[in-house]
Coordinates of C-alpha atoms in Angstrom, one line a residue:
M1 CA -2.0 5.7 47.9
K2 CA -5.4 5.5 46.1
F3 CA -4.3 8.4 43.9
F4 CA -1.3 6.6 42.6
K5 CA -3.4 3.4 42.2
Y6 CA -5.6 5.1 39.6
L7 CA -2.8 7.1 37.9
P8 CA -2.4 4.5 35.0
I9 CA -6.2 4.8 34.3
A10 CA -6.0 8.5 34.3
F11 CA -3.1 8.5 31.8
L12 CA -5.0 6.1 29.6
L13 CA -8.1 8.4 29.6
I14 CA -5.9 11.4 28.8
S15 CA -4.4 9.5 25.9
I16 CA -7.8 8.5 24.5
V17 CA -9.1 12.0 24.7
S18 CA -6.0 13.5 23.1
C19 CA -6.5 11.1 20.1
K20 CA -10.1 12.1 19.6
P21 CA -10.7 14.3 16.5
K22 CA -11.5 17.9 17.0
P23 CA -15.2 18.9 16.9
K24 CA -16.4 19.2 13.3
S25 CA -16.9 22.8 12.2
T26 CA -20.0 23.6 10.1
D27 CA -18.0 25.4 7.4
V28 CA -14.6 23.5 7.4
P29 CA -14.8 20.1 5.8
V30 CA -13.3 17.2 7.7
V31 CA -11.4 14.3 6.1
G32 CA -10.9 11.1 8.0
F33 CA -7.6 9.6 6.7
V34 CA -7.2 5.9 7.6
D35 CA -3.8 4.2 7.3
A36 CA -3.6 0.4 7.9
F37 CA 0.0 0.3 8.9
E38 CA 3.3 2.3 9.2
D39 CA 5.6 2.1 6.2
A40 CA 8.1 4.6 4.7
T41 CA 6.9 3.8 1.1
I42 CA 3.2 3.7 1.8
S43 CA 3.4 7.0 3.7
Q44 CA 4.2 8.8 0.4
A45 CA 0.5 8.3 -0.6
R46 CA -0.7 10.4 2.3
T47 CA 1.8 13.2 1.3
G48 CA 0.5 13.1 -2.3
F49 CA -3.1 13.1 -1.2
T50 CA -2.6 16.2 1.1
D51 CA -0.5 18.0 -1.6
A52 CA -3.3 17.6 -4.1
L53 CA -5.8 19.0 -1.6
K54 CA -3.5 22.0 -1.0
K55 CA -3.2 22.7 -4.7
E56 CA -7.0 22.9 -4.9
G57 CA -7.2 25.2 -1.9
F58 CA -7.8 22.8 0.9
S59 CA -5.0 23.4 3.4
E60 CA -4.9 22.8 7.2
A61 CA -2.5 25.7 7.5
K62 CA -5.1 28.0 6.0
K63 CA -7.9 26.3 8.0
T64 CA -9.8 25.4 4.8
V65 CA -9.8 21.7 5.7
Q66 CA -9.5 19.6 8.7
I67 CA -7.6 16.3 8.2
E68 CA -7.9 13.8 11.0
Y69 CA -5.2 11.1 10.6
S70 CA -5.2 7.7 12.3
N71 CA -2.8 4.7 11.7
A72 CA -3.9 1.2 12.8
Q73 CA -0.3 0.0 13.0
G74 CA -1.3 -3.3 11.4
N75 CA -3.9 -4.1 14.0
I76 CA -7.2 -5.1 12.6
P77 CA -9.4 -4.4 15.7
T78 CA -7.8 -1.0 15.9
L79 CA -8.4 -0.4 12.2
T80 CA -12.1 -1.2 12.7
Q81 CA -12.3 1.2 15.7
I82 CA -10.7 4.0 13.7
V83 CA -13.2 3.6 10.8
N84 CA -16.2 3.3 13.2
H85 CA -15.1 6.4 15.0
F86 CA -14.8 8.5 11.7
V87 CA -18.2 7.2 10.6
S88 CA -19.8 8.1 13.9
E89 CA -18.2 11.6 13.6
N90 CA -19.8 11.8 10.1
V91 CA -16.7 13.1 8.4
D92 CA -17.2 14.6 5.0
L93 CA -15.1 11.9 3.4
L94 CA -12.8 9.0 4.1
A95 CA -9.4 8.7 2.6
T96 CA -8.2 5.1 2.8
C97 CA -4.6 3.9 2.3
T98 CA -4.0 0.2 1.4
T99 CA -6.5 -2.5 0.8
L100 CA -7.3 -3.3 4.5
S101 CA -8.3 0.3 5.2
T102 CA -10.5 0.5 2.0
V103 CA -12.3 -2.8 2.6
T104 CA -13.0 -1.9 6.3
A105 CA -14.4 1.5 5.2
I106 CA -16.6 -0.2 2.6
Q107 CA -18.0 -2.6 5.2
K108 CA -18.8 0.2 7.7
T109 CA -20.4 2.9 5.5
K110 CA -22.5 3.1 2.4
T111 CA -23.0 6.8 2.5
I112 CA -19.7 8.6 3.3
P113 CA -17.6 8.9 0.1
I114 CA -14.4 6.7 0.2
F115 CA -11.4 7.9 -1.7
A116 CA -9.1 5.0 -1.9
M117 CA -5.4 4.7 -2.7
V118 CA -2.8 1.9 -2.8
S119 CA -5.7 -0.5 -3.2
P120 CA -6.8 -2.8 -6.0
V121 CA -9.9 -2.7 -8.1
P122 CA -13.2 -3.8 -6.5
E123 CA -13.1 -7.2 -8.1
R124 CA -9.8 -8.0 -6.4
M125 CA -11.0 -6.6 -3.1
K126 CA -14.1 -8.9 -3.5
V127 CA -16.5 -6.1 -2.7
L128 CA -18.8 -6.4 -5.6
D129 CA -22.5 -6.8 -4.8
A130 CA -24.7 -9.7 -6.0
N131 CA -25.2 -7.8 -9.3
G132 CA -21.5 -7.4 -9.9
K133 CA -21.5 -3.7 -9.1
A134 CA -18.9 -1.8 -7.0
P135 CA -19.9 0.1 -3.9
A136 CA -21.6 3.4 -5.0
N137 CA -19.5 5.4 -2.5
L138 CA -16.1 4.1 -3.6
F139 CA -13.9 6.6 -5.4
G140 CA -10.1 7.2 -5.7
A141 CA -7.3 5.6 -7.6
L142 CA -7.1 1.8 -7.9
E143 CA -4.9 -0.8 -9.6
D144 CA -5.3 -4.1 -11.4
L145 CA -2.7 -6.7 -12.1
N146 CA -1.8 -5.9 -15.7
Y147 CA 1.4 -4.1 -14.7
I148 CA 2.7 -7.2 -13.1
D149 CA 3.3 -8.8 -16.5
T150 CA 5.8 -6.1 -17.4
S151 CA 7.4 -6.1 -13.9
F152 CA 8.0 -9.8 -13.9
A153 CA 9.0 -10.1 -17.5
I154 CA 12.1 -8.0 -17.0
I155 CA 13.7 -10.6 -14.7
P156 CA 14.5 -13.2 -17.3
K157 CA 15.9 -10.5 -19.6
L158 CA 18.3 -9.1 -16.9
L159 CA 19.3 -12.3 -15.0
K160 CA 20.9 -15.5 -16.0
P161 CA 20.0 -18.7 -14.0
K162 CA 22.6 -20.5 -11.8
G163 CA 21.3 -23.8 -13.2
T164 CA 19.3 -24.8 -16.2
K165 CA 16.2 -22.8 -15.2
L166 CA 15.6 -19.5 -13.5
V167 CA 14.2 -20.0 -10.0
I168 CA 12.4 -17.0 -8.4
G169 CA 11.4 -16.9 -4.8
M170 CA 8.3 -15.1 -3.3
I171 CA 6.5 -14.8 0.0
Y172 CA 2.8 -14.0 0.2
N173 CA 0.1 -13.3 2.7
Q174 CA -2.8 -15.8 2.3
S175 CA -5.2 -13.4 4.0
E176 CA -4.6 -10.6 1.5
P177 CA -6.6 -11.0 -1.8
Q178 CA -4.2 -8.9 -3.9
S179 CA -1.2 -10.9 -2.6
T180 CA -2.7 -14.3 -3.6
D181 CA -4.0 -12.9 -6.9
A182 CA -0.6 -11.6 -7.8
L183 CA 1.0 -14.9 -6.9
N184 CA -1.4 -16.8 -9.2
R185 CA -0.8 -14.4 -12.0
I186 CA 2.9 -14.6 -11.7
K187 CA 2.8 -18.4 -11.6
S188 CA 0.9 -18.3 -14.9
L189 CA 3.5 -15.9 -16.4
A190 CA 6.4 -18.0 -15.2
E191 CA 5.1 -21.1 -16.9
K192 CA 5.1 -19.3 -20.3
Q193 CA 8.7 -18.1 -19.7
N194 CA 10.1 -21.4 -18.4
V195 CA 10.7 -19.9 -14.9
T196 CA 10.2 -21.8 -11.7
I197 CA 8.3 -20.0 -8.8
M198 CA 9.2 -21.0 -5.3
A199 CA 6.6 -19.4 -3.0
L200 CA 6.1 -19.6 0.7
P201 CA 3.2 -18.2 2.8
L202 CA 3.5 -16.0 5.9
N203 CA 1.0 -14.4 8.2
S204 CA 2.8 -11.4 9.5
S205 CA 5.9 -9.3 9.1
A206 CA 7.3 -11.0 12.2
D207 CA 7.7 -14.2 10.1
A208 CA 9.5 -12.5 7.2
Q209 CA 13.0 -13.2 8.2
L210 CA 12.4 -16.9 8.9
V211 CA 10.4 -17.4 5.7
T212 CA 12.9 -15.5 3.6
Q213 CA 15.8 -17.5 5.0
S214 CA 13.9 -20.7 4.1
L215 CA 13.5 -19.5 0.5
L216 CA 17.2 -18.5 0.2
N217 CA 18.2 -21.9 1.4
R218 CA 16.5 -23.4 -1.6
N219 CA 19.0 -21.7 -4.0
I220 CA 16.8 -19.2 -5.7
D221 CA 18.2 -16.9 -8.4
A222 CA 16.1 -13.9 -7.5
F223 CA 13.4 -12.7 -5.1
F224 CA 10.2 -11.0 -6.4
A225 CA 8.6 -8.6 -3.9
N226 CA 4.9 -8.7 -4.9
P227 CA 2.2 -6.1 -3.9
D228 CA 1.7 -7.3 -0.3
N229 CA 1.3 -5.2 2.8
T230 CA 3.4 -7.7 4.7
V231 CA 6.2 -7.4 2.2
F232 CA 6.1 -3.6 2.4
A233 CA 6.3 -3.7 6.2
S234 CA 9.2 -6.1 6.4
F235 CA 11.1 -5.1 3.3
E236 CA 14.3 -4.1 5.1
T237 CA 14.4 -7.5 6.7
I238 CA 13.9 -9.2 3.4
L239 CA 16.5 -7.0 1.7
K240 CA 19.2 -7.7 4.4
S241 CA 18.7 -11.4 4.1
C242 CA 18.8 -11.4 0.3
N243 CA 21.9 -9.2 0.1
Q244 CA 23.8 -11.5 2.5
K245 CA 23.1 -14.4 0.1
N246 CA 23.7 -12.3 -3.0
V247 CA 20.2 -12.7 -4.3
P248 CA 18.8 -9.6 -6.2
I249 CA 15.2 -8.4 -5.5
F250 CA 12.9 -7.3 -8.3
T251 CA 9.4 -5.9 -7.7
S252 CA 6.3 -4.4 -9.1
E253 CA 6.4 -1.5 -6.7
A254 CA 8.4 1.6 -7.6
G255 CA 8.7 2.7 -3.9
L256 CA 10.6 -0.5 -3.0
V257 CA 13.3 0.3 -5.6
Q258 CA 14.2 3.4 -3.5
R259 CA 14.6 1.0 -0.6
G260 CA 17.0 -1.4 -2.3
A261 CA 15.2 -3.5 -4.9
V262 CA 17.0 -3.6 -8.3
A263 CA 14.2 -2.6 -10.7
A264 CA 10.4 -2.2 -11.1
F265 CA 7.6 -1.2 -13.3
G266 CA 4.8 0.1 -11.1
A267 CA 2.8 2.8 -9.6
D268 CA 4.5 5.8 -8.1
I269 CA 3.0 5.8 -4.5
Y270 CA 3.1 9.6 -4.2
Q271 CA 1.3 10.1 -7.5
W272 CA -1.2 7.4 -6.5
G273 CA -2.1 9.4 -3.4
Y274 CA -2.1 12.6 -5.4
Q275 CA -4.6 11.2 -7.9
A276 CA -6.9 10.2 -5.2
G277 CA -6.5 13.6 -3.6
E278 CA -7.5 15.4 -6.8
Q279 CA -10.8 13.5 -6.8
A280 CA -11.3 14.2 -3.1
A281 CA -10.7 17.9 -3.7
Q282 CA -13.3 17.9 -6.5
F283 CA -15.8 16.4 -4.1
L284 CA -15.0 19.0 -1.4
K285 CA -15.6 21.8 -3.8
T286 CA -19.1 20.7 -4.7
H287 CA -20.1 18.1 -2.1
K288 CA -21.4 16.1 -5.1
T289 CA -20.1 12.9 -6.6
D290 CA -21.4 13.6 -10.1
G291 CA -18.8 12.6 -12.6
L292 CA -16.7 10.8 -10.1
G293 CA -15.8 7.2 -9.9
P294 CA -13.0 4.8 -9.2
Q295 CA -10.1 5.5 -11.6
M296 CA -7.2 3.3 -12.6
V297 CA -3.7 4.5 -11.6
K298 CA -2.5 6.9 -14.3
I299 CA 1.2 7.1 -13.6
R300 CA 3.5 4.1 -13.6
K301 CA 7.3 4.2 -13.8
R302 CA 10.2 2.0 -15.0
V303 CA 12.8 2.6 -12.3
Y304 CA 16.0 1.1 -11.1
N305 CA 18.4 1.4 -8.1
T306 CA 21.9 2.2 -9.3
A307 CA 23.6 0.7 -6.2
A308 CA 21.7 -2.5 -6.4
A309 CA 22.2 -2.9 -10.1
K310 CA 26.0 -2.3 -9.7
K311 CA 26.1 -4.8 -6.8
Y312 CA 24.6 -7.6 -9.0
N313 CA 26.3 -6.5 -12.3
I314 CA 22.9 -6.0 -13.9
T315 CA 22.7 -3.7 -17.0
V316 CA 19.3 -2.0 -16.9
P317 CA 17.6 -1.0 -20.2
S318 CA 17.8 2.7 -21.2
N319 CA 14.1 3.2 -20.7
F320 CA 14.4 2.7 -17.0
E321 CA 15.0 5.8 -14.8
A322 CA 17.4 5.8 -11.8
V323 CA 15.7 6.5 -8.5
K324 CA 17.1 9.4 -6.4

């Protein structure tokens, strides 16, 4: 009976051991890849990152690199443990996907190079030092808010208001700097375009359905899905609620158009990860950071979803590309 009493503990220990990274080889570089949460769109960044490494000769199949992947599943304590473990293992570099992963890595190491993706510029992450300088070990591909102007500006051009003024609904996470920053910028843009913003806060994806329904009950004309991890994680819930009320979704994130939003002008998530991977490969070749630094995202796309546009009888400009 004592054997069975301790079985759960044994299984737990086995689980922990199985998740522990393989011992680091002296000649094969080790990459610690940190994902903050599980999401179909965000996962494209990891694919892009590893594809860039492969192109430059760093392939797990050929045993020229060892990529240790961990996903925190949206749990902050787990995210901290993952980063702490990679730091203790002294991986050659950290690859961080989304803001939470990048900020946690910055807090935990000043020496291991961090190649960030799907993350904002240092100012928006609030990681500048007292002299206004970004962390010396921060690299990768980052984004500012300039593209949101174009993303938001297309809505009044494509949609007529039900009443006298266009009303656009948004949800935002108060704990995410990029989410609140985006909201403030959009409010400023809306004032100039005679558009009303109806915004409600939420703390987790579990609240998404309730908060979205509350917005829809206020007779909004459209929903704007801003750059927010909670929006990414709960997008299907948001989409279902909006479609039931015949409210189109616009966004600044190209990946969400593939999942059902009408249109966007924003970064291609795969290419975002690929760009960060190119930098990481350069570092792995030389083990030097000379000439490297945080870069702005290079590839942005104007895209639209043909099914969504047809559903809402929206004619999209010819310079927008249909997603596959």
